[in-house]
PDB file of C-alpha atoms in Angstrom:
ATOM      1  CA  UNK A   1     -24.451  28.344 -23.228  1.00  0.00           C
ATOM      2  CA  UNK A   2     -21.102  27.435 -25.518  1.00  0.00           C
ATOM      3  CA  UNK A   3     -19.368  27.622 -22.050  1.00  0.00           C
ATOM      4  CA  UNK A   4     -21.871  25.291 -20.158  1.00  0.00           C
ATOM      5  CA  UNK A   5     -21.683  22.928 -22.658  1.00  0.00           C
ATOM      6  CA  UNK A   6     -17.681  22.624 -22.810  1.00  0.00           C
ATOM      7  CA  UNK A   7     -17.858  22.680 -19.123  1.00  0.00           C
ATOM      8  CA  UNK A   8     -20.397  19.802 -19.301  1.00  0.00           C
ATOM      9  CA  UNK A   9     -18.442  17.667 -21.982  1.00  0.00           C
ATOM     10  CA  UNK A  10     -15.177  18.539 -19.561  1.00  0.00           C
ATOM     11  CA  UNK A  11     -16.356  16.735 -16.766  1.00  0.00           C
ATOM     12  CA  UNK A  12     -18.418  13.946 -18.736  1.00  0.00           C
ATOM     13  CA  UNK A  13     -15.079  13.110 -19.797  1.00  0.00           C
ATOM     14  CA  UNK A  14     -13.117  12.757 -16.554  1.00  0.00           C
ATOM     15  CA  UNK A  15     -16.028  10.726 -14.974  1.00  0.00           C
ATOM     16  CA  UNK A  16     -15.795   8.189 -17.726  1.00  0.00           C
ATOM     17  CA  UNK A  17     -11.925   8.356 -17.496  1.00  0.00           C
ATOM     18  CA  UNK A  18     -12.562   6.850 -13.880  1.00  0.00           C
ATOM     19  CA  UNK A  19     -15.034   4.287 -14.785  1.00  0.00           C
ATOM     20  CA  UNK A  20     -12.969   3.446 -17.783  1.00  0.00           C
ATOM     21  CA  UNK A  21     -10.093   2.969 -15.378  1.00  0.00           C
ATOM     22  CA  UNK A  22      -8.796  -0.783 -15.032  1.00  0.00           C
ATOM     23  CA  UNK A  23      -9.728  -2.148 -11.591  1.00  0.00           C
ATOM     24  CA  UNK A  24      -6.618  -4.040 -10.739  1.00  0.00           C
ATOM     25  CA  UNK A  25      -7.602  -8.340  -9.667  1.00  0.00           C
ATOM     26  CA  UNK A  26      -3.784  -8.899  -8.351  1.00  0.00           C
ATOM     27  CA  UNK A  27      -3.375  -6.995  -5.034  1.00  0.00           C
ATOM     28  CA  UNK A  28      -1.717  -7.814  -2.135  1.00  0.00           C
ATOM     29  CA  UNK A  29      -4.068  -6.267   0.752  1.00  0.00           C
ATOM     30  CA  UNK A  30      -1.879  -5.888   4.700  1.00  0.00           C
ATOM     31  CA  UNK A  31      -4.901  -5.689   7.365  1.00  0.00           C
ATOM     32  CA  UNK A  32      -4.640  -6.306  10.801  1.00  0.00           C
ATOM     33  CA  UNK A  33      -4.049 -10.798  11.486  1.00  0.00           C
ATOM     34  CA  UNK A  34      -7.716 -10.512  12.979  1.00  0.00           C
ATOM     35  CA  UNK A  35      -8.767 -10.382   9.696  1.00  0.00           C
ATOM     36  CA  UNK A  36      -6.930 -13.153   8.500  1.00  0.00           C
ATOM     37  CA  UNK A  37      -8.176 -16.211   6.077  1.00  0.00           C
ATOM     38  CA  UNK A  38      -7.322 -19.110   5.082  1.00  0.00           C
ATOM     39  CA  UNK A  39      -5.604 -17.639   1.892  1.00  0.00           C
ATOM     40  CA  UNK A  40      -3.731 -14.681   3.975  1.00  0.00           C
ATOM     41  CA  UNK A  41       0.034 -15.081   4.174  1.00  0.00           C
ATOM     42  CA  UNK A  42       2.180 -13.924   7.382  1.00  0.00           C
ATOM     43  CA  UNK A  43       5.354 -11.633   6.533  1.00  0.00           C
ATOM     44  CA  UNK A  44       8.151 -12.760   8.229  1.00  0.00           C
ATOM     45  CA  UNK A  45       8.792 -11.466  11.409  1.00  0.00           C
ATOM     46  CA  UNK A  46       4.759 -10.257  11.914  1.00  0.00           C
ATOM     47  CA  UNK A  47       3.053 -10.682  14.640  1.00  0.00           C
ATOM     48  CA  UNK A  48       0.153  -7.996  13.763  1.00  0.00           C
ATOM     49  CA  UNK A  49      -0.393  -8.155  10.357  1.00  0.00           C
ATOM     50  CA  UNK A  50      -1.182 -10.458   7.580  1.00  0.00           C
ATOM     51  CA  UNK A  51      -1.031 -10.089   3.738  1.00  0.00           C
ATOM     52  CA  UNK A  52      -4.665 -10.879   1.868  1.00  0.00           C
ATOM     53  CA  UNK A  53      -5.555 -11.952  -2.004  1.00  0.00           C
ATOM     54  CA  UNK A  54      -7.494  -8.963  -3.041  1.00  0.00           C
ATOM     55  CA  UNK A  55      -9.023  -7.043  -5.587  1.00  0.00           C
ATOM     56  CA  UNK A  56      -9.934  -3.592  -6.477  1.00  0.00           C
ATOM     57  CA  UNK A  57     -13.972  -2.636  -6.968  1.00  0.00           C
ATOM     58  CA  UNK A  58     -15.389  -0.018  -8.527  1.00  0.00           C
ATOM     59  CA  UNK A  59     -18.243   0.297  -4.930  1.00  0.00           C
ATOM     60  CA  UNK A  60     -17.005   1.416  -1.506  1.00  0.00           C
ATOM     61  CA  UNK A  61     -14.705   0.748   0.206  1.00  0.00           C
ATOM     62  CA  UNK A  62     -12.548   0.016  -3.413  1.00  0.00           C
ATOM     63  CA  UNK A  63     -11.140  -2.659  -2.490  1.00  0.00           C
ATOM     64  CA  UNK A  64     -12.111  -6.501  -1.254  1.00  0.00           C
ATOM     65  CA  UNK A  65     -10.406  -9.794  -0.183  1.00  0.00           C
ATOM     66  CA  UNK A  66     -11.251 -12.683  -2.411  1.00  0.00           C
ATOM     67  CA  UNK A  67     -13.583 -15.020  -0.904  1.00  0.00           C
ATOM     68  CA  UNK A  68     -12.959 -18.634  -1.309  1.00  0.00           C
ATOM     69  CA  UNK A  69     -14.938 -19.341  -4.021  1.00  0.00           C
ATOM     70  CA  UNK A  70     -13.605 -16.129  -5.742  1.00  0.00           C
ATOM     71  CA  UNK A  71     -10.323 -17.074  -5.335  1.00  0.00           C
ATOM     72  CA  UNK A  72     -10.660 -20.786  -6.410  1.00  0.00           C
ATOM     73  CA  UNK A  73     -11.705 -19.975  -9.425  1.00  0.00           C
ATOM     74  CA  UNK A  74      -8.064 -18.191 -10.087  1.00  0.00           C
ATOM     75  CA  UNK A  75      -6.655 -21.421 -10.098  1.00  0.00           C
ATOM     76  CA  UNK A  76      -4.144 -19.654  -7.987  1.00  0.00           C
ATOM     77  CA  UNK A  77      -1.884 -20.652  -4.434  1.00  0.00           C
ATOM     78  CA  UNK A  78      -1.646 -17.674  -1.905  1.00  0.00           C
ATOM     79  CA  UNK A  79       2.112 -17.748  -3.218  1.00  0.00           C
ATOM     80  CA  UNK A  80       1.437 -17.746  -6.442  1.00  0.00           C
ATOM     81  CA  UNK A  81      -1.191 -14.694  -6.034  1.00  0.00           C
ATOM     82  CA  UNK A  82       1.639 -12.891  -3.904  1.00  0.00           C
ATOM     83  CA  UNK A  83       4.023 -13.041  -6.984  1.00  0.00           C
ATOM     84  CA  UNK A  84       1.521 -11.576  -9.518  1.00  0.00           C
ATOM     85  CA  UNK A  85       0.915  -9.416  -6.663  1.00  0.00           C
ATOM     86  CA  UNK A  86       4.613  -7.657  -6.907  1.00  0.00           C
ATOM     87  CA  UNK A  87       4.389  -7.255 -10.223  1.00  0.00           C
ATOM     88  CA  UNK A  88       1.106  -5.605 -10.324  1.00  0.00           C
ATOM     89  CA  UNK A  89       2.781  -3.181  -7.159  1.00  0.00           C
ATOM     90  CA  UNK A  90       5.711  -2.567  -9.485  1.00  0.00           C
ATOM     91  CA  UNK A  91       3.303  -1.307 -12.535  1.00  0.00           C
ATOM     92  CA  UNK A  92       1.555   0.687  -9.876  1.00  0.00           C
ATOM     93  CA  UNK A  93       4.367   2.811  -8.309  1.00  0.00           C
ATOM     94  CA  UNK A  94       5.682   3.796 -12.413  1.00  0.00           C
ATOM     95  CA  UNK A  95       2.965   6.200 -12.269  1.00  0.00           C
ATOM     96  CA  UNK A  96       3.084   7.599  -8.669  1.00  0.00           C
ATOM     97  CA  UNK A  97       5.370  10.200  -7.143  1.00  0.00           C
ATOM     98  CA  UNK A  98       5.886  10.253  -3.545  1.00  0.00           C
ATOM     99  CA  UNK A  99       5.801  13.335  -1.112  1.00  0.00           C
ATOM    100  CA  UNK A 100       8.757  13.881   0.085  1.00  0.00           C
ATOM    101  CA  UNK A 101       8.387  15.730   3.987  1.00  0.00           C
ATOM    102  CA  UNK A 102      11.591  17.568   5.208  1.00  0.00           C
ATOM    103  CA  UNK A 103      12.715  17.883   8.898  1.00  0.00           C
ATOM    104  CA  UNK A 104      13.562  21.010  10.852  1.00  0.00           C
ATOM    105  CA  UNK A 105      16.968  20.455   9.964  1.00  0.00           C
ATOM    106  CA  UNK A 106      15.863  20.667   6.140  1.00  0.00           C
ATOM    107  CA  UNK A 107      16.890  17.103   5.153  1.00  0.00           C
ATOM    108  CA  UNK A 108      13.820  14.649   3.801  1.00  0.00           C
ATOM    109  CA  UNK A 109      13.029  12.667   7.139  1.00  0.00           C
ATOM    110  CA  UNK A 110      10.197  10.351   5.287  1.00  0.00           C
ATOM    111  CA  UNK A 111       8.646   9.830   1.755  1.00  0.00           C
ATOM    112  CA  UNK A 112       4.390   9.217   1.622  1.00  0.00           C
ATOM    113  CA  UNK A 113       2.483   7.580  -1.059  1.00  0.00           C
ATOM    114  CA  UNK A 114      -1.215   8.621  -0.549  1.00  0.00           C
ATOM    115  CA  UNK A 115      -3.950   8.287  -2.860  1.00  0.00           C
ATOM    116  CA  UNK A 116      -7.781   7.871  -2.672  1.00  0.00           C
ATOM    117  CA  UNK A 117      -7.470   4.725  -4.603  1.00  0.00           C
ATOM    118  CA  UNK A 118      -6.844   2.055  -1.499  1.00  0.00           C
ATOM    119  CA  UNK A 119      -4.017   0.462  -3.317  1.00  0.00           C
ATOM    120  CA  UNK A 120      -0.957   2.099  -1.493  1.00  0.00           C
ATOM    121  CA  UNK A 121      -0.392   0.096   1.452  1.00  0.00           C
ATOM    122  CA  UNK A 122      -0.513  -2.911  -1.400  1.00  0.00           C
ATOM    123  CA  UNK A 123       3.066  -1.195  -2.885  1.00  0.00           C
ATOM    124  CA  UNK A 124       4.612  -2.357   0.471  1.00  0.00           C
ATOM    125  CA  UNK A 125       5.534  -5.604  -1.551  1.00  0.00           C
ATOM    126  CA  UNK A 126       6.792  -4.489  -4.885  1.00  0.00           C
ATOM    127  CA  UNK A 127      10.576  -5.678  -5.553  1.00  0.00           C
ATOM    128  CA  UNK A 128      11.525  -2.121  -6.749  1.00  0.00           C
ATOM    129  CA  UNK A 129      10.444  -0.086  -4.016  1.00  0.00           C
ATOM    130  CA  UNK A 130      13.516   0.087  -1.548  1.00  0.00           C
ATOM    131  CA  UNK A 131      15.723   0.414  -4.986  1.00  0.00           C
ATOM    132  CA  UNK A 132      13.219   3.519  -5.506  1.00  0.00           C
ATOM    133  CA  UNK A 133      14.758   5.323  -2.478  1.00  0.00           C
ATOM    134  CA  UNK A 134      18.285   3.955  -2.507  1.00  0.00           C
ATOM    135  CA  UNK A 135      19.863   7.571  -3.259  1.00  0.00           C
ATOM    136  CA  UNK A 136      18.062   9.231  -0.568  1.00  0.00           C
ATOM    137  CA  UNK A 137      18.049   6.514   2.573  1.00  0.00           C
ATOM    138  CA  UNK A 138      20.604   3.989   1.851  1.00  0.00           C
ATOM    139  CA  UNK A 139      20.440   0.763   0.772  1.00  0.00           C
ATOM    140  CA  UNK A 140      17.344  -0.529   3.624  1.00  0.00           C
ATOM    141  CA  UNK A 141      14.362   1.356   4.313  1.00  0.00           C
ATOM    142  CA  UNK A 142      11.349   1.040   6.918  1.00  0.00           C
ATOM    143  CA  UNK A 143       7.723   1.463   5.662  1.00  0.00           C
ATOM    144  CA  UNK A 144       4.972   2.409   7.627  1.00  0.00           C
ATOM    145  CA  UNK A 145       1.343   1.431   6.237  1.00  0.00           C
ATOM    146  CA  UNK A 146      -1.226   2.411   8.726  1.00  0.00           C
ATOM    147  CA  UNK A 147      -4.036   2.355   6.576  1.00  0.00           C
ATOM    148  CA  UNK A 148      -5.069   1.682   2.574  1.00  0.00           C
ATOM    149  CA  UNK A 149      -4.345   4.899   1.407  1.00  0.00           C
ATOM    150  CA  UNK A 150      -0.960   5.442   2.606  1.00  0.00           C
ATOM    151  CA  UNK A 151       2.345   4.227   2.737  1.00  0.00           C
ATOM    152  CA  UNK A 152       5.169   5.833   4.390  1.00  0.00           C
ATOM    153  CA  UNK A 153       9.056   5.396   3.376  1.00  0.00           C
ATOM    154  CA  UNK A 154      11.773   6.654   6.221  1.00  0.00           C
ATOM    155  CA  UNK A 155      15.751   5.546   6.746  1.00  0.00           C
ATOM    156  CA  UNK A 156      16.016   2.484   8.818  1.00  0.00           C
ATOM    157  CA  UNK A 157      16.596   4.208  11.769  1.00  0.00           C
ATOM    158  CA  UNK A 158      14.847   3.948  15.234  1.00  0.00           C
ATOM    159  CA  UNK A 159      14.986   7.932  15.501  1.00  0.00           C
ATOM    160  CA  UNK A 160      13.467   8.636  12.145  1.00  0.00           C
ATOM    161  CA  UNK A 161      10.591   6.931  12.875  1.00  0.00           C
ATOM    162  CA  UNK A 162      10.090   8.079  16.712  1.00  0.00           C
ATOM    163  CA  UNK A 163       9.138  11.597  16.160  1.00  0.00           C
ATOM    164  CA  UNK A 164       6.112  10.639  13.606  1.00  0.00           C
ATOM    165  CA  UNK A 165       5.262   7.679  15.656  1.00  0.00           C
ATOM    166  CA  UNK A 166       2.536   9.114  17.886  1.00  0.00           C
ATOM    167  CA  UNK A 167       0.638  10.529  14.086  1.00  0.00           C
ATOM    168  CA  UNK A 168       0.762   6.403  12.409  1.00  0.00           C
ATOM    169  CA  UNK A 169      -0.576   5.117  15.384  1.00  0.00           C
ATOM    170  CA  UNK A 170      -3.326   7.215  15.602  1.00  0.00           C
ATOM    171  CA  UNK A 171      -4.004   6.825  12.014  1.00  0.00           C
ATOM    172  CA  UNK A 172      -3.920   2.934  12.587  1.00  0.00           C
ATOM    173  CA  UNK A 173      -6.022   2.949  15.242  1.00  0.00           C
ATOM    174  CA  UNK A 174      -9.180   5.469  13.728  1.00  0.00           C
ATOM    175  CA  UNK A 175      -9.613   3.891  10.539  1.00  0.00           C
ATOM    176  CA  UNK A 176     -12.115   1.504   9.877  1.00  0.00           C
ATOM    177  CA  UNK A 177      -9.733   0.564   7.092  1.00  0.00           C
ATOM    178  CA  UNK A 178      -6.594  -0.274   9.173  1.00  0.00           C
ATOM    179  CA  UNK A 179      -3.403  -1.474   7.762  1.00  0.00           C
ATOM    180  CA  UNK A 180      -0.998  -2.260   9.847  1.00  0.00           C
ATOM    181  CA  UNK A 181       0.759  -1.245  13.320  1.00  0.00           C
ATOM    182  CA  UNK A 182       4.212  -2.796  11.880  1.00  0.00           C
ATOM    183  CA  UNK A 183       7.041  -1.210  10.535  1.00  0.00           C
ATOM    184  CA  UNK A 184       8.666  -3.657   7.397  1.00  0.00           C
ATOM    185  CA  UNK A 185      12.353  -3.655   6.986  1.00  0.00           C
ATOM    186  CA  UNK A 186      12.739  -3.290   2.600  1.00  0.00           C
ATOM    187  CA  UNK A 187      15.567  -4.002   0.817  1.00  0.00           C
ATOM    188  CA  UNK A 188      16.495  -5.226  -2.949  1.00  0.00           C
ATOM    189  CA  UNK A 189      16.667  -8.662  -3.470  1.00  0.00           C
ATOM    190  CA  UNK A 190      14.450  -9.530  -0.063  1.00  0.00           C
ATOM    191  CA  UNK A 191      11.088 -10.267   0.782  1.00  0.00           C
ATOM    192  CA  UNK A 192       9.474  -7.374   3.311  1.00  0.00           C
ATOM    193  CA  UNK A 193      10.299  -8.097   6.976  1.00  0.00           C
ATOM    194  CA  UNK A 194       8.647  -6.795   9.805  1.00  0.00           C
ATOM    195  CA  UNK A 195      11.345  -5.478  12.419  1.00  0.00           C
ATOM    196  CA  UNK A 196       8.845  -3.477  15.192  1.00  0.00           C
ATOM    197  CA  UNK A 197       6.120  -1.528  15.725  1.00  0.00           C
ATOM    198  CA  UNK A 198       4.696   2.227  15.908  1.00  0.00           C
ATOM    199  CA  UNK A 199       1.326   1.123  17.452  1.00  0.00           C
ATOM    200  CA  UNK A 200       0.784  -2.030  20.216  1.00  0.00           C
TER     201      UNK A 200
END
């Protein structure tokens, strides 16, 4: 009975450690540019994908773009979300490790960030993300965000990206919570630029 009941006030306490948990209001949210609003933004260089006001909720699917009336009553522009946006992406990835997946030849060919919280595609635009994986890529980076829970880091290299191309794609295309087919060029200093695509 001691044991039940230790058991029982074990997992009372991580359930209300998630409700507990701050739903983040300042998210940047890539979908596909069908989906696109009046308040969605257009990376440079996309031709796929457009970048939504959003918000995290507690319901499925976890996260939401702001309707207009929602997002009127921010007193907000699109830019202006975009820039509270980063910072909210850089307080984000602080607490996150990535995976990083090695090659055949033994060398890291990509970093993932996966999570079931459908923020991770949202990282694409913090400012300190390419910085993050400087050491291991070189000063440019491509990300791949297929879907909300995922975001994947390689060098900014045509080949590094070919071999795993076939797997995004197919993740892009058979969830109902779709990303993005693009790959984003990231660097310090610069804004994320879409240089091609894994999935047409």
């Amino acid at each position: 009975m001691k044991l039940f009941a230790i058991c029982f006030s074990l997992a009372a306490a991580s359930v209300w450690a998630v409700d507990d948990r701050v739903l983040e209001s300042l998210l940047i949210l890539p979908e596909p540019r069908a989906l696109r609003t009046e308040r969605s933004l257009v990376p440079t260089g996309a031709v796929a994908t457009v970048f939504s006001p959003a918000r995290e909720i507690a319901q499925a699917p976890g996260i939401e773009v702001y309707d207009q009336e929602s997002f009127a009553k921010l007193g907000l522009s699109p830019e202006s979300f975009l820039e509270r946006a980063k910072r909210t992406a850089d307080r984000l990835l602080v607490g996150l490790k990535p995976d990083l997946v090695k090659g055949a030849d033994g060398r890291v060919a990509y970093a993932v960030y996966r999570g079931e919280r459908p923020v991770m595609a949202s990282l694409v635009v913090a400012p300190s993300l390419a910085e993050l994986f400087e050491d291991l890529f070189g000063p440019e980076v491509w990300a791949a965000l297929p879907d909300r829970h995922a975001l994947y880091i390689f060098p900014a290299r045509q080949e590094s990206v070919a071999e795993f191309a076939a797997d995004l794609a197919e993740r892009f295309r058979e969830d109902a919570h779709a990303a993005s087919p693009e790959l984003f060029l990231l660097k310090k200093g610069a804004e994320p630029r879409v240089v091609g695509a894994f999935s047409r």
